[in-house]
Short mmCIF file of C-alpha atoms in Angstrom, two decimals:
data_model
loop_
_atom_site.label_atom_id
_atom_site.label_comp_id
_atom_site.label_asym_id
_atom_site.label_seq_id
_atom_site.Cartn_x
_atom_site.Cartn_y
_atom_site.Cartn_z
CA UNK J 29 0.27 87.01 113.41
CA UNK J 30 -2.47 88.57 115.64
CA UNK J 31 -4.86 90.89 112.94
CA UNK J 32 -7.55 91.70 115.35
CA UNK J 33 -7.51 95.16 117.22
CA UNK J 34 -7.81 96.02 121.04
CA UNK J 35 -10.46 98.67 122.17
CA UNK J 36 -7.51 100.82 123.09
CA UNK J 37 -5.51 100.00 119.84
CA UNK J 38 -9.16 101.23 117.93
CA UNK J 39 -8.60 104.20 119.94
CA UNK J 40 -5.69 105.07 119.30
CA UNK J 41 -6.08 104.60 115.53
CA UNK J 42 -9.13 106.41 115.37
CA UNK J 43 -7.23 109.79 115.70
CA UNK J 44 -5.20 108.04 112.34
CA UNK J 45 -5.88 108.85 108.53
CA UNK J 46 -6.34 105.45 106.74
CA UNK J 47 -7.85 102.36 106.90
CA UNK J 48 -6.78 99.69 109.68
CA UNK J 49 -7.78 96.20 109.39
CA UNK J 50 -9.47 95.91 113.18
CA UNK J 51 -10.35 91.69 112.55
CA UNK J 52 -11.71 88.97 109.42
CA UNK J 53 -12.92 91.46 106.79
CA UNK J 54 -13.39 94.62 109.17
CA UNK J 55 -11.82 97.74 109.11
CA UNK J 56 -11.54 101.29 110.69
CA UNK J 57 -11.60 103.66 108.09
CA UNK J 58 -10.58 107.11 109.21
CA UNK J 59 -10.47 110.50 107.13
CA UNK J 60 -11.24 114.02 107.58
CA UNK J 61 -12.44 113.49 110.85
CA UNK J 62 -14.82 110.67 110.02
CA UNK J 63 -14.04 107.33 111.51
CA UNK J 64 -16.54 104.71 110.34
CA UNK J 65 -16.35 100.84 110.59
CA UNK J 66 -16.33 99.33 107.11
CA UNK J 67 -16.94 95.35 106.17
CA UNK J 68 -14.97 94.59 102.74
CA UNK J 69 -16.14 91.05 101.33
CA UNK J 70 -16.01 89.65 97.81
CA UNK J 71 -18.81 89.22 95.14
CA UNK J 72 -18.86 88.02 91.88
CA UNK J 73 -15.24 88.17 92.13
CA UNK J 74 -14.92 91.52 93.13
CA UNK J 75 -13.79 93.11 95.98
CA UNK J 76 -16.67 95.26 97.41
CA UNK J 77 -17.35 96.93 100.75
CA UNK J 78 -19.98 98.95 102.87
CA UNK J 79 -20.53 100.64 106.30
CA UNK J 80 -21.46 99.43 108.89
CA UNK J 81 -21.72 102.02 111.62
CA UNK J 82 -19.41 104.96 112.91
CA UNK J 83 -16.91 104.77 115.82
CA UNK J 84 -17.67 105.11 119.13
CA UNK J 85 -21.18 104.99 118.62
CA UNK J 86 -20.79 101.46 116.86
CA UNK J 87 -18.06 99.48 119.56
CA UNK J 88 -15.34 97.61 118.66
CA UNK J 89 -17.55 94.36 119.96
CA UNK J 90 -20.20 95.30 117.82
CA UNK J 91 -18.32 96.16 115.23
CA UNK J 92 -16.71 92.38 115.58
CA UNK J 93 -20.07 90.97 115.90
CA UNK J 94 -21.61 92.44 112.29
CA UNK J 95 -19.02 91.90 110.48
CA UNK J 96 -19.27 87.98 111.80
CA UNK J 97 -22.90 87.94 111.13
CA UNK J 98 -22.22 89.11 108.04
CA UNK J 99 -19.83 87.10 107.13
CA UNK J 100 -22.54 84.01 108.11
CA UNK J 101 -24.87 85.57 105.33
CA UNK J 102 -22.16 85.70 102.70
CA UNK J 103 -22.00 81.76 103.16
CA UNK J 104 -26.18 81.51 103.42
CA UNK J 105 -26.20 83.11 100.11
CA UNK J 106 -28.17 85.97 101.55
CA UNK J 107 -28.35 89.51 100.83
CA UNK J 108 -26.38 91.85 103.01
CA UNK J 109 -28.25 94.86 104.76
CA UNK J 110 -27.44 98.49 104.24
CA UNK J 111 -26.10 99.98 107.36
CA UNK J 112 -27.02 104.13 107.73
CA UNK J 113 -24.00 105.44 109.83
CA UNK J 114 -25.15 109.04 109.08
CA UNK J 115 -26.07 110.67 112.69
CA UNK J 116 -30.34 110.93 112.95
CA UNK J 117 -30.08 114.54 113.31
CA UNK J 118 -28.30 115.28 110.04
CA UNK J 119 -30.50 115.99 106.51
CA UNK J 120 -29.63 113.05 104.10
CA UNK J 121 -28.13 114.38 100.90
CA UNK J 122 -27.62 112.63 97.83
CA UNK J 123 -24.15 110.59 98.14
CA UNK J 124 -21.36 111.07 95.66
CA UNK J 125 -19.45 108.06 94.56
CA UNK J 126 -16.75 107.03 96.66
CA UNK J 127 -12.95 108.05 95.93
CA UNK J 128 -10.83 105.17 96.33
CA UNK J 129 -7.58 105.83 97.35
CA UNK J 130 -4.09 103.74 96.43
CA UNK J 131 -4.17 102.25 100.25
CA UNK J 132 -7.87 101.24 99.80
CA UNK J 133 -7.22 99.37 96.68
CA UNK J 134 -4.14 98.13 98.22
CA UNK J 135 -5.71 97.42 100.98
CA UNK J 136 -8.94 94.93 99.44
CA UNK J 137 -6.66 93.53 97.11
CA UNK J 138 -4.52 91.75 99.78
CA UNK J 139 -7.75 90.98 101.81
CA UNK J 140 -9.12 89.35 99.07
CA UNK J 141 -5.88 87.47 97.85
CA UNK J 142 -5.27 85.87 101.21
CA UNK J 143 -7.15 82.84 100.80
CA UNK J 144 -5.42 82.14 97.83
CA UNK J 145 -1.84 82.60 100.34
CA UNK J 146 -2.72 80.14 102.78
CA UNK J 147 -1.31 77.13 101.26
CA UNK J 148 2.21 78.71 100.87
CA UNK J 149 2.66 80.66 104.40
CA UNK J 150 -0.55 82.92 103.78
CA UNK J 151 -0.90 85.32 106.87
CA UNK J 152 2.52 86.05 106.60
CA UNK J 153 3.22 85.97 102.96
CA UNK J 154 -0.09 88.59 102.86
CA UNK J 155 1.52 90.62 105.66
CA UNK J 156 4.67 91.37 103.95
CA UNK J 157 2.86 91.89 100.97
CA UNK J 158 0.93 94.63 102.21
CA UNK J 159 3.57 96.22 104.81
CA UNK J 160 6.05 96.56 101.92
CA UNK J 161 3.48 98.96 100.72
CA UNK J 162 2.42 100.56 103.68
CA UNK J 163 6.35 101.58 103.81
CA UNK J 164 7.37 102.51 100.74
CA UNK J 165 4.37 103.22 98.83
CA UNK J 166 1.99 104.58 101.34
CA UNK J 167 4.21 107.59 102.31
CA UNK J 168 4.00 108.57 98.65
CA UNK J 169 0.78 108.37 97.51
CA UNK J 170 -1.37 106.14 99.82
CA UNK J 171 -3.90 108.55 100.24
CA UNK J 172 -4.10 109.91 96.40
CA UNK J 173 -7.17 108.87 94.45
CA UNK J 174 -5.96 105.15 92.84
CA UNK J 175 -6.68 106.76 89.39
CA UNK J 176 -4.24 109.85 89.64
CA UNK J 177 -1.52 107.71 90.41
CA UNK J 178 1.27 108.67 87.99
CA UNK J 179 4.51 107.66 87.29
CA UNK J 180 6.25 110.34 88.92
CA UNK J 181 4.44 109.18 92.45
CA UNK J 182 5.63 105.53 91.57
CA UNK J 183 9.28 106.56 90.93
CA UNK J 184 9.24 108.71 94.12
CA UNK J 185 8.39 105.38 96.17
CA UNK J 186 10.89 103.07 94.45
CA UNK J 187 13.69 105.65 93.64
CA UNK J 188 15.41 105.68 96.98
CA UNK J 189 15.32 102.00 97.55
CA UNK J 190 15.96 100.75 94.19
CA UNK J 191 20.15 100.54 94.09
CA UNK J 192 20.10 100.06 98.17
CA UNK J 193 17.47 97.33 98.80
CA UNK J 194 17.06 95.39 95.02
CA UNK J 195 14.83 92.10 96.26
CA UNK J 196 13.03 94.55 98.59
CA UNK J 197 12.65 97.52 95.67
CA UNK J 198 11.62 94.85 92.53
CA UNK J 199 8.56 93.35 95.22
CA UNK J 200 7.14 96.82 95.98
CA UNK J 201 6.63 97.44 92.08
CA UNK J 202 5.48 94.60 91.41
CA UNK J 203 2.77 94.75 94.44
CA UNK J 204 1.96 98.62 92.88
CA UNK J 205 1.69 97.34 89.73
CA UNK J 206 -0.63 94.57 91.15
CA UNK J 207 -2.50 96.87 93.18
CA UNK J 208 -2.96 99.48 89.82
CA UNK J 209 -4.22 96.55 87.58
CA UNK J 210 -7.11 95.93 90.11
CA UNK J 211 -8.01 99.46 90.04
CA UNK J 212 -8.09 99.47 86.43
CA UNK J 213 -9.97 95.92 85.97
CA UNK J 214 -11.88 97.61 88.82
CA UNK J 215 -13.09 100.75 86.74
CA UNK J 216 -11.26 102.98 88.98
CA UNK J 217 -8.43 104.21 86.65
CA UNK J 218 -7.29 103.51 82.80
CA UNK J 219 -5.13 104.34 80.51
CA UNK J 220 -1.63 102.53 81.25
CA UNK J 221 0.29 101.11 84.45
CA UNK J 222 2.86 103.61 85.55
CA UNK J 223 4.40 100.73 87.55
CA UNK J 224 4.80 98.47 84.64
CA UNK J 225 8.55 97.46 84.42
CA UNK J 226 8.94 96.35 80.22
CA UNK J 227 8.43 99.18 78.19
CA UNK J 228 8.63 102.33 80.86
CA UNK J 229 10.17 101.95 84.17
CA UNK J 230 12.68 99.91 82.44
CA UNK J 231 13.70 103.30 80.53
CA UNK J 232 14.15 104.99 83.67
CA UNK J 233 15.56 102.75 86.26
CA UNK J 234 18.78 100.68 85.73
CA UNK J 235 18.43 97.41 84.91
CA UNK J 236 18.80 94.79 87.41
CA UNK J 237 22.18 93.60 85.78
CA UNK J 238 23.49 96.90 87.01
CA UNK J 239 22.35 97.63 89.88
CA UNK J 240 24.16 93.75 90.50
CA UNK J 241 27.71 95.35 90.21
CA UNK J 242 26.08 98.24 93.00
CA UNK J 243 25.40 95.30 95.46
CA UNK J 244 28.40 92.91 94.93
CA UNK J 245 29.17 93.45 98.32
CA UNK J 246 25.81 91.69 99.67
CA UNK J 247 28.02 88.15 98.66
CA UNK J 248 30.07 86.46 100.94
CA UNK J 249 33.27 85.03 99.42
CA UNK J 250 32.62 81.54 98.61
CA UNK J 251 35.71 81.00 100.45
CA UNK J 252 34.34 82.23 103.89
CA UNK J 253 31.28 80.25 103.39
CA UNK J 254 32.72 77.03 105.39
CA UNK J 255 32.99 78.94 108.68
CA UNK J 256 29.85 81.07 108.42
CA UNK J 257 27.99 77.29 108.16
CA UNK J 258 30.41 76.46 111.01
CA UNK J 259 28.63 79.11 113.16
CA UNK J 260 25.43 78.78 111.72
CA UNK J 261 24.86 75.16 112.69
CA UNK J 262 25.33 76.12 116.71
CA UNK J 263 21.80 78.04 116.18
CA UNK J 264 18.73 75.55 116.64
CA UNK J 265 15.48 77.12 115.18
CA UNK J 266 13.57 77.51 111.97
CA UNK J 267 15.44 80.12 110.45
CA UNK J 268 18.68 78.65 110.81
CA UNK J 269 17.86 75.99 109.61
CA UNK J 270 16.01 76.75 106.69
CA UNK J 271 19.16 79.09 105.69
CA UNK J 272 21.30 75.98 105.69
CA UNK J 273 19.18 74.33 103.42
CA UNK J 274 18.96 77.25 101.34
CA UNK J 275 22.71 77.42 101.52
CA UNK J 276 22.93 73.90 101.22
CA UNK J 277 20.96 73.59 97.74
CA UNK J 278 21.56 77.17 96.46
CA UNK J 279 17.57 77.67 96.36
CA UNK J 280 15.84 80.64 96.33
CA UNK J 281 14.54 82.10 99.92
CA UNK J 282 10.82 81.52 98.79
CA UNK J 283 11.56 78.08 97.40
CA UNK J 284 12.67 76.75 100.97
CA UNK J 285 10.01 78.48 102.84
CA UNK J 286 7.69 77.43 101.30
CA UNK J 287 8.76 73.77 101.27
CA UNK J 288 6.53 70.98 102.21
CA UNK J 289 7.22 67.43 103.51
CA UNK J 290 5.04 66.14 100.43
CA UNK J 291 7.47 67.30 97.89
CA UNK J 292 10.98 65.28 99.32
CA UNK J 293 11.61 62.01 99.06
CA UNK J 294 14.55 61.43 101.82
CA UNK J 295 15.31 57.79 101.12
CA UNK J 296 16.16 58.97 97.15
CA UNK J 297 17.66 62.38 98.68
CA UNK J 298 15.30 64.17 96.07
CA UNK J 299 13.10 67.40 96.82
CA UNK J 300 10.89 67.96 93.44
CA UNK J 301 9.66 71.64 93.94
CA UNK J 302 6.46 72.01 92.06
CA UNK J 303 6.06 74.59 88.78
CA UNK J 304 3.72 76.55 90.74
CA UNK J 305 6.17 77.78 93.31
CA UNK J 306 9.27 78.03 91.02
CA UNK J 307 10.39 81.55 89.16
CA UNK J 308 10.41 80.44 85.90
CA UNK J 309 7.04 78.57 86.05
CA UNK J 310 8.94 74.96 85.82
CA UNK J 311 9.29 72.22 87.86
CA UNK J 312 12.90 72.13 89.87
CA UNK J 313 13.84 68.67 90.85
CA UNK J 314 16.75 69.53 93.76
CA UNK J 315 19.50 66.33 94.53
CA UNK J 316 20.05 67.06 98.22
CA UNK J 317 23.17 66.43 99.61
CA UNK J 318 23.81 63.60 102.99
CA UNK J 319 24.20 67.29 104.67
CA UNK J 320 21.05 68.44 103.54
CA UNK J 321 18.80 64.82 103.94
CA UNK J 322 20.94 64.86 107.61
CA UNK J 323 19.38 68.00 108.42
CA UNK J 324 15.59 67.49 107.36
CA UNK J 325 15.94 64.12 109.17
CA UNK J 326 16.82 66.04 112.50
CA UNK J 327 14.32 68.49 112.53
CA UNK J 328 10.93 68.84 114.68
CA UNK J 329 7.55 68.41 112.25
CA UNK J 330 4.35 70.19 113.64
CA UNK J 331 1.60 67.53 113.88
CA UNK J 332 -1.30 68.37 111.54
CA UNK J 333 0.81 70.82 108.63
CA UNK J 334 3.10 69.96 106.05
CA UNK J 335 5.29 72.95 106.19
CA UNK J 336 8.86 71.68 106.77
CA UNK J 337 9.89 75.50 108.27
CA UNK J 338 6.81 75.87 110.11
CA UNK J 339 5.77 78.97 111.96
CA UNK J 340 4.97 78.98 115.50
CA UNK J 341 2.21 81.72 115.40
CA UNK J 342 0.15 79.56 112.36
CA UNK J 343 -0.16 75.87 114.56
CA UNK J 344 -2.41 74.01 113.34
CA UNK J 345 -2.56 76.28 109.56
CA UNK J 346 0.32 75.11 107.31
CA UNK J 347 1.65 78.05 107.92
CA UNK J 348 5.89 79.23 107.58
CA UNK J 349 8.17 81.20 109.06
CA UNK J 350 8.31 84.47 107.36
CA UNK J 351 10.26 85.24 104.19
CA UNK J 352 11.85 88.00 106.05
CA UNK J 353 13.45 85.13 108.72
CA UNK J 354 16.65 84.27 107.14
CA UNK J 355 17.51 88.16 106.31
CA UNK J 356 17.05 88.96 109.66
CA UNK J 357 19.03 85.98 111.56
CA UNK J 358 21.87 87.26 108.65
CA UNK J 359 21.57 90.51 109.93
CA UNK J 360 22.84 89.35 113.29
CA UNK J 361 25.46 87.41 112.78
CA UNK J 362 27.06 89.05 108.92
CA UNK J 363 25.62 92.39 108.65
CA UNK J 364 25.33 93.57 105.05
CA UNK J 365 25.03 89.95 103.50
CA UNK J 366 21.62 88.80 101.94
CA UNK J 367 20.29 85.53 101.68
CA UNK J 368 20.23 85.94 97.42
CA UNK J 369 24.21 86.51 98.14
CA UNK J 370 24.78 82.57 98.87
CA UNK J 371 23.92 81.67 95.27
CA UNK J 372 26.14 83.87 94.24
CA UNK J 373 29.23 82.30 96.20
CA UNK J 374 28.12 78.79 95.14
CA UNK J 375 28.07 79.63 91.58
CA UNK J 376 32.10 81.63 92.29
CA UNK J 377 33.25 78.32 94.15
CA UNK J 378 32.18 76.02 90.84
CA UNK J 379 33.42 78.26 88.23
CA UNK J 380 36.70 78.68 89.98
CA UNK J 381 37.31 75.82 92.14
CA UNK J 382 35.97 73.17 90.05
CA UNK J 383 35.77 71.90 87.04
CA UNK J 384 31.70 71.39 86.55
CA UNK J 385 30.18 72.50 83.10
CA UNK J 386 28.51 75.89 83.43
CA UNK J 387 25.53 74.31 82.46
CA UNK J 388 25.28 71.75 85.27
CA UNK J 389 26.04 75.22 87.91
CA UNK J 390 22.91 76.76 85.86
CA UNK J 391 20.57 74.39 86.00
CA UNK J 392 21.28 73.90 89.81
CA UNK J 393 20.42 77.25 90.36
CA UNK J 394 17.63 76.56 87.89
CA UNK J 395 18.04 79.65 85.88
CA UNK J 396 15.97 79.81 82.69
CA UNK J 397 18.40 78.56 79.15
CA UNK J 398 19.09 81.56 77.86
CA UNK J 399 20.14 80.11 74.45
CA UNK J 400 17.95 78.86 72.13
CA UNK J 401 19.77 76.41 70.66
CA UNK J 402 21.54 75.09 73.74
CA UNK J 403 17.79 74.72 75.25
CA UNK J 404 16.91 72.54 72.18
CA UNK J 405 20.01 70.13 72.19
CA UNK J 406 19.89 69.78 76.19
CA UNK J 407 17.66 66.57 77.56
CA UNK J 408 16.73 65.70 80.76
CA UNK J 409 17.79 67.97 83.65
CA UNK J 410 21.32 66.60 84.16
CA UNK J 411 20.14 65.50 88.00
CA UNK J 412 22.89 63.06 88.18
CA UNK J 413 25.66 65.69 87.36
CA UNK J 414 23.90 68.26 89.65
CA UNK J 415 23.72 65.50 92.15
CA UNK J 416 27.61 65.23 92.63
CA UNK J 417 27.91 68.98 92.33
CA UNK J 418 25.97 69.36 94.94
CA UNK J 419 27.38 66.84 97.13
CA UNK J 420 30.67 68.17 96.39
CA UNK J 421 29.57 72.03 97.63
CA UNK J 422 28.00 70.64 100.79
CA UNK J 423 31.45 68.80 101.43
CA UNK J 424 33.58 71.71 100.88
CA UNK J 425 31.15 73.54 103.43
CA UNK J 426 31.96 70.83 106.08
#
């Protein structure tokens, strides 16, 4: 995705409260009338920034071109220059410590976290991170001081999403409470996180075992299932595909996006996702199906990345097809269904049209032992059993 601004776009924004990221670590801030340039960069581990010149005096080339040369220092190991962006005319006056608002926060945090993104679908991992907040959170309290943000402004973001949109709603308070941690290891606020779920919000929002009855309609019958895959293998491009491999192995959306050639072994028909990228911190060994090994063998591989869904707009960067993809190609064809709602019919079709332990349909959809005991007595990860479950499911969806 394109983050660098136009001279009209820069423009146009300049007549915009907020901060807009105009290119690599440079940004328009704009409030009250003042629209200055401002270079955020990281030191010491921190997130830090400083101006570099007011808009239009300061062009958006310039701009570009001091935030690059910057940026060269930063790597030199040299100190960075302090810019004045106060007009020559004007008395200097003693400068009060900057307010920082939720969206700045917000905004640093993901700059500084995108590095770290790269290797799993970065640039557009880090823009849906950040545009979930810019529209839910923003509109709330984007522009209130990071340390007056109270639980009442968190609850006004999440409340009208939270029994309507439940994947979308649990990510945007987990980014806030992300965002509010930085602030606080930052200095900016203290006392506790009014976005932290155990122990508060979990008092005053149902729990996400209810709001599951609210959205039982987001399923599709397991026994429609068959001719959606029927329909869905006419499409040829990333996100169909990657849907019938999510479909296919009843993995999580994040799992198979972020997917890389490294991790499956076609010959064996195994795909071992690493701990790292799994929900409960463990590593998921996933028995794929002919269906599924057909599939992976038929599809196009980008020369120089590793991402098996690959994203056109990262060549050459690893990078995937958003995480957003599959929701929106469902959109279009079952309107109403999520992605999430597949696992759901695959565990219905086992329980009632088969007769595979519970435990074999749980650890296929690698969900966390629940009982102790159970967890104890179980070895191994019952991969042959899974195996001809899952062979059986993608042969029912033939």
């Amino acid at each position: 995705m394109r983050v660098q601004l136009t001279a009209l776009e820069v423009r146009k924004l300049a007549k915009v409260d907020g901060m807009h990221r105009a290119g690599p670590g440079l940004y328009l801030r704009v409030r009250g009338g003042s629209v200055l340039w401002m270079f955020r960069y990281m030191q010491s581990g921190k997130a830090r920034e400083l101006s570099i010149g007011a808009f239009p005096a300061l062009s958006l080339a310039d701009a570009l071109a001091k935030a690059a040369d910057l940026r060269a220092k930063i790597k030199r190991g040299e100190p960075l220059p302090v810019f004045n962006s106060q007009p020559r005319n004007r008395t200097a006056v003693p400068s009060e410590p900057a307010v920082e608002s939720f969206r700045d926060v917000a905004e640093a945090l993901c700059d500084a976290m995108r590095a770290g993104w790269k290797g799993e679908g970065g640039g557009k991992h880090g823009d849906d991170w950040i545009n979930s907040l810019r529209t839910y959170a923003y509109p709330c309290f984007g522009d209130k001081p990071v340390a007056e943000v109270a639980t009442d402004d968190v609850l006004a973001a999440l409340s009208p999403i939270w029994s309507t949109k439940t994947e979308t709603a649990t990510r945007v308070r987990q980014r806030i409470e992300a965002v509010l941690s930085a602030a606080k290891a930052r200095g900016l606020r203290s006392g506790e996180n009014p976005a932290a779920w155990k122990g508060h919000l979990d008092a005053l929002l149902p729990t996400i075992s209810k709001r599951r009855r609210v959205e039982h309609h987001a399923a599709m019958n397991w026994r429609d299932v068959p001719a959606f895959m029927s329909e869905l293998r006419q499409r040829s491009n990333m996100s169909a595909w990657a849907l019938q491999l999510t479909i296919l192995t009843a993995c999580r959306t994040g799992e198979v996006i972020g997917a890389r050639w490294a991790e499956i072994d076609l010959e064996s028909g195994l795909w071992v996702i690493p701990a790292v990228r799994m929900k409960a911190h463990v590593e998921h060994r996933v028995p794929l199906p002919s269906q599924a090994v057909e599939l992976l063998e038929s599809m196009p591989r980008m020369e120089g990345s590793d991402a098996v869904f690959w994203g056109r707009s990262k060549k050459g960067e690893g990078g995937t097809i958003s995480q957003w993809a599959m929701l929106m190609l469902i959109k279009g064809m079952r309107p109403g269904l999520t992605v999430h709602g597949f696992r759901s019919a695959f565990r219905d079709w086992a329980a009632e049209n088969t007769s595979f332990p519970g435990e074999v349909v749980e650890m296929a959809l690698a969900h966390t032992i629940a009982n102790q005991v159970e967890a104890a007595y179980r070895r191994g990860d019952l991969l042959d059993k899974r195996r001809e479950l899952m062979q059986a499911w993608a042969d029912y969806l033939e």
